[in-house]
CSV table of C-alpha atoms in Angstrom, one decimal:
chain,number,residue,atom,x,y,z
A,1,UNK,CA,-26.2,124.8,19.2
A,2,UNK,CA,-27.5,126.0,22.4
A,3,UNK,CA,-24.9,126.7,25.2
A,4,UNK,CA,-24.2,124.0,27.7
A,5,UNK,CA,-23.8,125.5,31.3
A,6,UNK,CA,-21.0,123.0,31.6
A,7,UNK,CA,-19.3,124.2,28.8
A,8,UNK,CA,-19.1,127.7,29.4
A,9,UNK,CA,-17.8,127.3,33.4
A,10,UNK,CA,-15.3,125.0,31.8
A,11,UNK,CA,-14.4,127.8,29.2
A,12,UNK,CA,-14.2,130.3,32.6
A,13,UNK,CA,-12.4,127.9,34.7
A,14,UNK,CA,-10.0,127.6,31.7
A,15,UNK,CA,-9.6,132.1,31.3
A,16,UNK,CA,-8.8,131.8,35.0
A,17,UNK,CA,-5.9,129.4,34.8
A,18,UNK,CA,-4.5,130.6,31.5
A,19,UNK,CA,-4.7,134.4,33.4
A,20,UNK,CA,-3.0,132.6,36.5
A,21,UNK,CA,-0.5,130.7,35.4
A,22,UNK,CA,0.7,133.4,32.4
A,23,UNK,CA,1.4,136.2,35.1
A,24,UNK,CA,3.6,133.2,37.2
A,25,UNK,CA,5.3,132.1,33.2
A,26,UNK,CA,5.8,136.3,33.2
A,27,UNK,CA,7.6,136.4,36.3
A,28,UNK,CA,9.7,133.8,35.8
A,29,UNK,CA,10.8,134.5,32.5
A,30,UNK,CA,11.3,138.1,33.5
A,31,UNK,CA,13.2,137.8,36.7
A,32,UNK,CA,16.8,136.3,36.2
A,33,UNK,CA,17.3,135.8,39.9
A,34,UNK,CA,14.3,132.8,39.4
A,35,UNK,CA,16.7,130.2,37.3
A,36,UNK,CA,17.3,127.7,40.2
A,37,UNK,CA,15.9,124.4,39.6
A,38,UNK,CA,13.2,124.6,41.8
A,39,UNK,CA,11.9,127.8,40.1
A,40,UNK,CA,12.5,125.7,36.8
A,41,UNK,CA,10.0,123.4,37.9
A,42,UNK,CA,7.8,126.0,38.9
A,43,UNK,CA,7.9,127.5,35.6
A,44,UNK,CA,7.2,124.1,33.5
A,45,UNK,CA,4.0,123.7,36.0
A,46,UNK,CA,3.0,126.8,35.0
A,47,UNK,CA,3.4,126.4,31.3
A,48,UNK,CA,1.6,122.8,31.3
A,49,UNK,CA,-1.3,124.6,33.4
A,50,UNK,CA,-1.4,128.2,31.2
A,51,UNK,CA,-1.7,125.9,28.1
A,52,UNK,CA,-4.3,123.2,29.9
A,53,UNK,CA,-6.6,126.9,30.1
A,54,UNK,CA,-6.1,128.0,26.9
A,55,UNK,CA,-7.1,124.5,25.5
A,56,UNK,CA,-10.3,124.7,27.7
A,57,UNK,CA,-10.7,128.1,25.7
A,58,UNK,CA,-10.2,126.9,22.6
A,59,UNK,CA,-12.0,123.8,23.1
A,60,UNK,CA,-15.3,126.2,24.2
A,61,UNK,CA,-14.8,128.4,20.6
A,62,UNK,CA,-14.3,125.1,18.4
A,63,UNK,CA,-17.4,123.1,19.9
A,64,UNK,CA,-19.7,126.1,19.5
A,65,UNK,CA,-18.0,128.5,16.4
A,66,UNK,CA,-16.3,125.7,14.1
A,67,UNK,CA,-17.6,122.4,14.2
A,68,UNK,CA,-15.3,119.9,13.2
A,69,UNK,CA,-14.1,116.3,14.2
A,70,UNK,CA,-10.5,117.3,12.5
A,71,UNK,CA,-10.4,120.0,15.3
A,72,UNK,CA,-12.2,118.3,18.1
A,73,UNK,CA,-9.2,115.4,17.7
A,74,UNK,CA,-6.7,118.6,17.8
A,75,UNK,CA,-8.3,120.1,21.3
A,76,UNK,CA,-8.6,117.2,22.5
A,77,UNK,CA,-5.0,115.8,21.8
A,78,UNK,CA,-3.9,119.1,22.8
A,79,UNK,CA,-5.9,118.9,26.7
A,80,UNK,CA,-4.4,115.4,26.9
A,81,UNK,CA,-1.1,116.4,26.6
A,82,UNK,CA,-1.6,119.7,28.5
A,83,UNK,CA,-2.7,118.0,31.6
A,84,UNK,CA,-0.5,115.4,31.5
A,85,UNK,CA,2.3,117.6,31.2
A,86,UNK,CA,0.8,119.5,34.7
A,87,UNK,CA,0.3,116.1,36.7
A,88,UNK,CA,4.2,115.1,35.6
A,89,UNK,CA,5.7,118.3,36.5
A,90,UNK,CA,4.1,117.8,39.4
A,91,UNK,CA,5.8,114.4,40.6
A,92,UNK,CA,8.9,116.2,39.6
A,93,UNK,CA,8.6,118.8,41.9
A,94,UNK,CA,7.7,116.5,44.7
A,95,UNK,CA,10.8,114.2,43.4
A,96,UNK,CA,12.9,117.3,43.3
A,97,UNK,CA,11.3,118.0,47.0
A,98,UNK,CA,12.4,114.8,48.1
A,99,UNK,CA,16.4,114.8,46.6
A,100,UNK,CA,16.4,117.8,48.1
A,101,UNK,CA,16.0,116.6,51.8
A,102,UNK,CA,17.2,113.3,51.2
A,103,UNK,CA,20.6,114.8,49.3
A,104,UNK,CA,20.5,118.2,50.9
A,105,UNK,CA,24.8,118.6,50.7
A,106,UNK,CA,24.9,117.7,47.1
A,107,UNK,CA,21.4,119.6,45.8
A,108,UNK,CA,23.1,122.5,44.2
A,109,UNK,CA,25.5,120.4,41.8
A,110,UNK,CA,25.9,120.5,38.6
A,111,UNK,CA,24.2,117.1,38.9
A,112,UNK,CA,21.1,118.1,40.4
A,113,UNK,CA,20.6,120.6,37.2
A,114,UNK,CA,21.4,117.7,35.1
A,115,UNK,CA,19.3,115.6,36.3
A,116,UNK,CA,16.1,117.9,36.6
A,117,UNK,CA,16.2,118.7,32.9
A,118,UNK,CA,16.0,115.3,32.0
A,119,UNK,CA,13.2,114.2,33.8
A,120,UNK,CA,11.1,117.4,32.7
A,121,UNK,CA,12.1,116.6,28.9
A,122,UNK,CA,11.1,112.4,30.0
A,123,UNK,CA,7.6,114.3,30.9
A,124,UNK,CA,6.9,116.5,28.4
A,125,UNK,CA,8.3,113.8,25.7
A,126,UNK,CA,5.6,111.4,27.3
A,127,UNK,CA,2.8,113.8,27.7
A,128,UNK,CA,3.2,115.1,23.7
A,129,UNK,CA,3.1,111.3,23.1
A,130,UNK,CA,-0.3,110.9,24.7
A,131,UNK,CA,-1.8,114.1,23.0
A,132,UNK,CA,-0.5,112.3,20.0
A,133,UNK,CA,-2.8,108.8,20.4
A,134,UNK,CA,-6.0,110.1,19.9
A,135,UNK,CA,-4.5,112.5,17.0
A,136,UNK,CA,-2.7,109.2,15.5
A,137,UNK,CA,-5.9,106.9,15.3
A,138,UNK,CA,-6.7,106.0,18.7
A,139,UNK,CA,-10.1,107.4,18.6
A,140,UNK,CA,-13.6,106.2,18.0
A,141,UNK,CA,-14.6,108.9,15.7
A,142,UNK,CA,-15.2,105.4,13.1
A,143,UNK,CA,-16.4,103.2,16.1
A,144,UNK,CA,-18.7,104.8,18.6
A,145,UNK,CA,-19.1,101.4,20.8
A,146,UNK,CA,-15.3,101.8,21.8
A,147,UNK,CA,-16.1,105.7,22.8
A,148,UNK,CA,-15.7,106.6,26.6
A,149,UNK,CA,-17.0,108.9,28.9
A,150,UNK,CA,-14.6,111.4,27.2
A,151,UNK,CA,-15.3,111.4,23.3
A,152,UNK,CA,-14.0,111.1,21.0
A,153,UNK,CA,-11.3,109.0,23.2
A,154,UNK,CA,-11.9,105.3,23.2
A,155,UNK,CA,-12.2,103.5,26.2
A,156,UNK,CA,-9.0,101.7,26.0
A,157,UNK,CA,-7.4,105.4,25.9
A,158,UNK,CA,-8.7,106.5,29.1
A,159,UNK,CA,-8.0,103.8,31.2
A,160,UNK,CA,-4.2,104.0,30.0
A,161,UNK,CA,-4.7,107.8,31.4
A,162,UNK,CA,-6.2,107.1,34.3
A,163,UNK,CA,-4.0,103.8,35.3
A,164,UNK,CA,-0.8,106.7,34.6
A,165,UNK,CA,-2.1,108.9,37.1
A,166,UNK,CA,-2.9,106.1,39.7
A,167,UNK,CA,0.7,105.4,39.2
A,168,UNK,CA,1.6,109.0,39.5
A,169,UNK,CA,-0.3,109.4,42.4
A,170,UNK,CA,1.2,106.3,44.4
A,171,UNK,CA,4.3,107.5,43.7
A,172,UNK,CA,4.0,110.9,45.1
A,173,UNK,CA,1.9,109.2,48.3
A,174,UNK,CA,4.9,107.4,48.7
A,175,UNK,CA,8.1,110.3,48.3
A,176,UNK,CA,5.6,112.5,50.5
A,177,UNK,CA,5.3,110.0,53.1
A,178,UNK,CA,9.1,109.4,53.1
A,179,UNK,CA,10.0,113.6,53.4
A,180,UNK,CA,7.3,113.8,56.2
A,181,UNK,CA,9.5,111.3,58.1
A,182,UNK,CA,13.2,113.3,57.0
A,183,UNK,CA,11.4,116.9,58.1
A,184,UNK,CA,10.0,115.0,61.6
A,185,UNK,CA,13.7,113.1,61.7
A,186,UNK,CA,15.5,116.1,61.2
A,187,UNK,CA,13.1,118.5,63.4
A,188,UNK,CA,13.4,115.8,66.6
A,189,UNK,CA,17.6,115.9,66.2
A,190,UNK,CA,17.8,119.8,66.1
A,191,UNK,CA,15.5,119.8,69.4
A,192,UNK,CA,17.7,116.8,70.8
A,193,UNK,CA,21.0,118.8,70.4
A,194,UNK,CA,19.4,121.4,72.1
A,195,UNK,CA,19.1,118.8,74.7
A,196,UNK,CA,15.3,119.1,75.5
A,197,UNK,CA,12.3,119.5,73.0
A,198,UNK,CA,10.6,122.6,72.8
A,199,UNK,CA,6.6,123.3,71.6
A,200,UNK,CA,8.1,125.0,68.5
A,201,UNK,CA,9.5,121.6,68.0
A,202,UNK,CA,5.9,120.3,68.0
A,203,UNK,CA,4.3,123.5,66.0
A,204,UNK,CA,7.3,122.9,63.1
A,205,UNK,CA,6.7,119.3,62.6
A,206,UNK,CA,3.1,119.6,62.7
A,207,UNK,CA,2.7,122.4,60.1
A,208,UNK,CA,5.3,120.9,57.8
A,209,UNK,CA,3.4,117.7,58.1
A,210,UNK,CA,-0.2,119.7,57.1
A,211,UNK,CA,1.0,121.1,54.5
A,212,UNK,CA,2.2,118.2,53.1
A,213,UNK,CA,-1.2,116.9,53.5
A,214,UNK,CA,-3.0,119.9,51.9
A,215,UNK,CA,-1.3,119.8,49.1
A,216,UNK,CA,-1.4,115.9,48.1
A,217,UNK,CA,-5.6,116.3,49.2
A,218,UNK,CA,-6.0,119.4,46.8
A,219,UNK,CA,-4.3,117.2,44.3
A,220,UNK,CA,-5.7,114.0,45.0
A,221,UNK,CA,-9.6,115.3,46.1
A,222,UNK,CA,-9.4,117.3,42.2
A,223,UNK,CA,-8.2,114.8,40.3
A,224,UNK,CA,-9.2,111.0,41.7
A,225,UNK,CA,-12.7,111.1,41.3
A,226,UNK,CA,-12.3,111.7,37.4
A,227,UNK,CA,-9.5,109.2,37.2
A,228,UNK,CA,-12.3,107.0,38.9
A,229,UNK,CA,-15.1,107.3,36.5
A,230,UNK,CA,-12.8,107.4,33.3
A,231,UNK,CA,-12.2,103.7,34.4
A,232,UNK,CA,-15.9,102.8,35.5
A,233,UNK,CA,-18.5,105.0,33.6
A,234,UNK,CA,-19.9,104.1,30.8
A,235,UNK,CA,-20.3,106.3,27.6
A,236,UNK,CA,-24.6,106.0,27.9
A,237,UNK,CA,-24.3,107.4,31.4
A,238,UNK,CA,-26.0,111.5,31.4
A,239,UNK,CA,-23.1,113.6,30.3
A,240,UNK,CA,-23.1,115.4,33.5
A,241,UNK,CA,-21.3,113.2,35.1
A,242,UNK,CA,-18.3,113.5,33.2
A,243,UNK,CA,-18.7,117.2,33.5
A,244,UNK,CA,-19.3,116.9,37.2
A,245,UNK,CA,-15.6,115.4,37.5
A,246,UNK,CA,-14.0,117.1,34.8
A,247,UNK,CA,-14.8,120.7,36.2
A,248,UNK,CA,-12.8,119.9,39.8
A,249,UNK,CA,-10.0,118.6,38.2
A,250,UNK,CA,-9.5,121.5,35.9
A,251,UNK,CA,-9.8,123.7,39.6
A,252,UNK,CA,-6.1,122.1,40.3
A,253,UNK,CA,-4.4,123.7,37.5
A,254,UNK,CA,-6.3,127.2,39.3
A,255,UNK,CA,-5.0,126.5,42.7
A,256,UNK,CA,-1.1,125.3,41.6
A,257,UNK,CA,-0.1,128.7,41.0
A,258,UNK,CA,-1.0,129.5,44.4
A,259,UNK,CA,0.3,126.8,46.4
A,260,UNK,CA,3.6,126.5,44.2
A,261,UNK,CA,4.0,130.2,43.5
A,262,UNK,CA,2.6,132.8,45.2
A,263,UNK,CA,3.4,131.7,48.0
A,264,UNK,CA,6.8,132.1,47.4
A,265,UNK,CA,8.7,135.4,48.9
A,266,UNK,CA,11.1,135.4,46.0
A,267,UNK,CA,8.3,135.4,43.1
A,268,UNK,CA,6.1,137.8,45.5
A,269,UNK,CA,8.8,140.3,44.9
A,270,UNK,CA,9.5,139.6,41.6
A,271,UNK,CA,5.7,140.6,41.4
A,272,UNK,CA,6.2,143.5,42.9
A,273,UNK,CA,9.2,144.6,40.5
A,274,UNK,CA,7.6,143.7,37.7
A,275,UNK,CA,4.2,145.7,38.2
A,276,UNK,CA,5.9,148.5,40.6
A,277,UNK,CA,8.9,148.6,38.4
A,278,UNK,CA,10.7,149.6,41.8
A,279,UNK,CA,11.3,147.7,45.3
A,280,UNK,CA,11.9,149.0,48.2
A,281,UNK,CA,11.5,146.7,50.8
A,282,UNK,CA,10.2,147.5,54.6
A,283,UNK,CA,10.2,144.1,55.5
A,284,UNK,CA,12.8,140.7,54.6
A,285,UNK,CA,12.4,138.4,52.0
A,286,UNK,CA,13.7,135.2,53.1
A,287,UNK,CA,13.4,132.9,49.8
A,288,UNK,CA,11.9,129.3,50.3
A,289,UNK,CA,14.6,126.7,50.0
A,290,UNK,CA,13.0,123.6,47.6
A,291,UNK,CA,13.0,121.9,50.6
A,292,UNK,CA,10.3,124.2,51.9
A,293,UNK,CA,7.4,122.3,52.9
């Protein structure tokens, strides 16, 4: 078959984030100083991302080099899961943001451990079990009138997807509103005890604030307007509009590692150690608390 255009950016949108996320997956692994729960987090984002790109890959190799529906189901299933995987690690890291500010004496229990672990084995146990549906049966490989705008997953399938992250995404609107108003709570008492409030005052709140915004738009303005047209296209519509809103939400697994990664001092030097295999440091590395907005 002749090569779609579509295809073959999704197959290179998919080599950058597997490339991406496997050098953050690297880092963590290979740094033991990176084993606090918020680097945890980090690295399970990372995983469900590295393994969204390779699916893309493989995806790209089966449709044009073996042409099967056994392994279309098995891509498929496998993207499902990847993806869903990424979008619940991360409501746990913005739930683990929130405990963080909301429980900031307690954070570094036992507890806190505890309790991270089980929510990222609740997310990965419930994004396998999606991957699983259209593997199971839930397909419409025997019924193409129940296909969607993704085949070979029904219609039904992708409106339970996109209804989960509607969900997801109401919930993290919500915990992102309520740490905006701890971080502007708890920046207006440290500028009261100092009895007057200063422009840095101002300048900490505010970027705090954007950056809460930048990051719930990036995730929002990749992944919404697929959710939108899983739920309202219609499987006759030109193909290239599922590819259209498919190829910007695969663009959030690319920009994750650099939002929730790079950015961070500690993993910038365990990037340094790893490729330098020496660090001597000219300047301080202050390591972002997971409160860090």
């Amino acid at each position: 078959a002749a090569l779609n255009p579509w295809d073959v950016m999704l197959c290179v949108s998919g080599t950058a984030i597997a490339c991406e996320n496997a050098l953050v997956v690297a880092i963590i692994c290979y740094s033991p100083a990176l084993r606090s729960p918020m680097f945890v987090l980090v690295g399970s984002l990372a995983t469900a991302d590295l393994l969204a790109g390779l699916g893309l890959i493989l995806n790209f190799v089966f449709q044009y080099v073996i042409r099967s529906e056994t392994v279309s189901l098995l891509t498929v299933g496998f993207l499902v899961a990847s993806f869903a995987a990424s979008v619940s690690s991360l409501l746990a890291i913005t739930v683990d943001r929130y405990l963080s500010l909301y429980n900031a004496l307690t954070y570094y229990s036992e507890r806190t451990v505890l309790c991270i672990h089980t929510m990222l084995a609740g997310a990965w146990g419930v994004s396998l079990c999606l991957g699983l549906l259209p593997v199971l049966g839930w397909n419409c490989l025997h019924d193409r009138t129940s296909c969607s705008v993704v085949r070979p997953l029904t219609k039904s399938n992708v409106t339970l997807l996109s209804a989960s992250f509607f969900l997801i995404f109401l919930i993290m609107l919500h915990l992102y509103i309520e740490i905006c108003k701890i971080v502007c709570r708890h920046a207006h008492q440290i500028a009261l005890q100092q009895h007057f409030l200063t422009a840095s005052h101002y300048v900490t709140t505010k970027k705090g604030v954007s950056t809460l915004a930048i990051i719930l738009g990036t995730f929002g303005a990749s992944w919404l307007p697929f959710a939108i047209y899983c739920v309202v296209g219609d499987p006759d519509y030109p193909s290239v509009y599922t590819y259209a809103t498919l190829l910007p939400a695969t663009y959030n697994s690319m920009i994750n590692p650099i939002i929730y990664a790079y950015r961070n001092q500690e993993i910038q030097r365990s990037m340094w150690v790893l490729f330098c295999g020496c660090f001597q440091a000219k300047v301080s590395f202050r390591s972002r608390s997971p409160s860090d907005v």
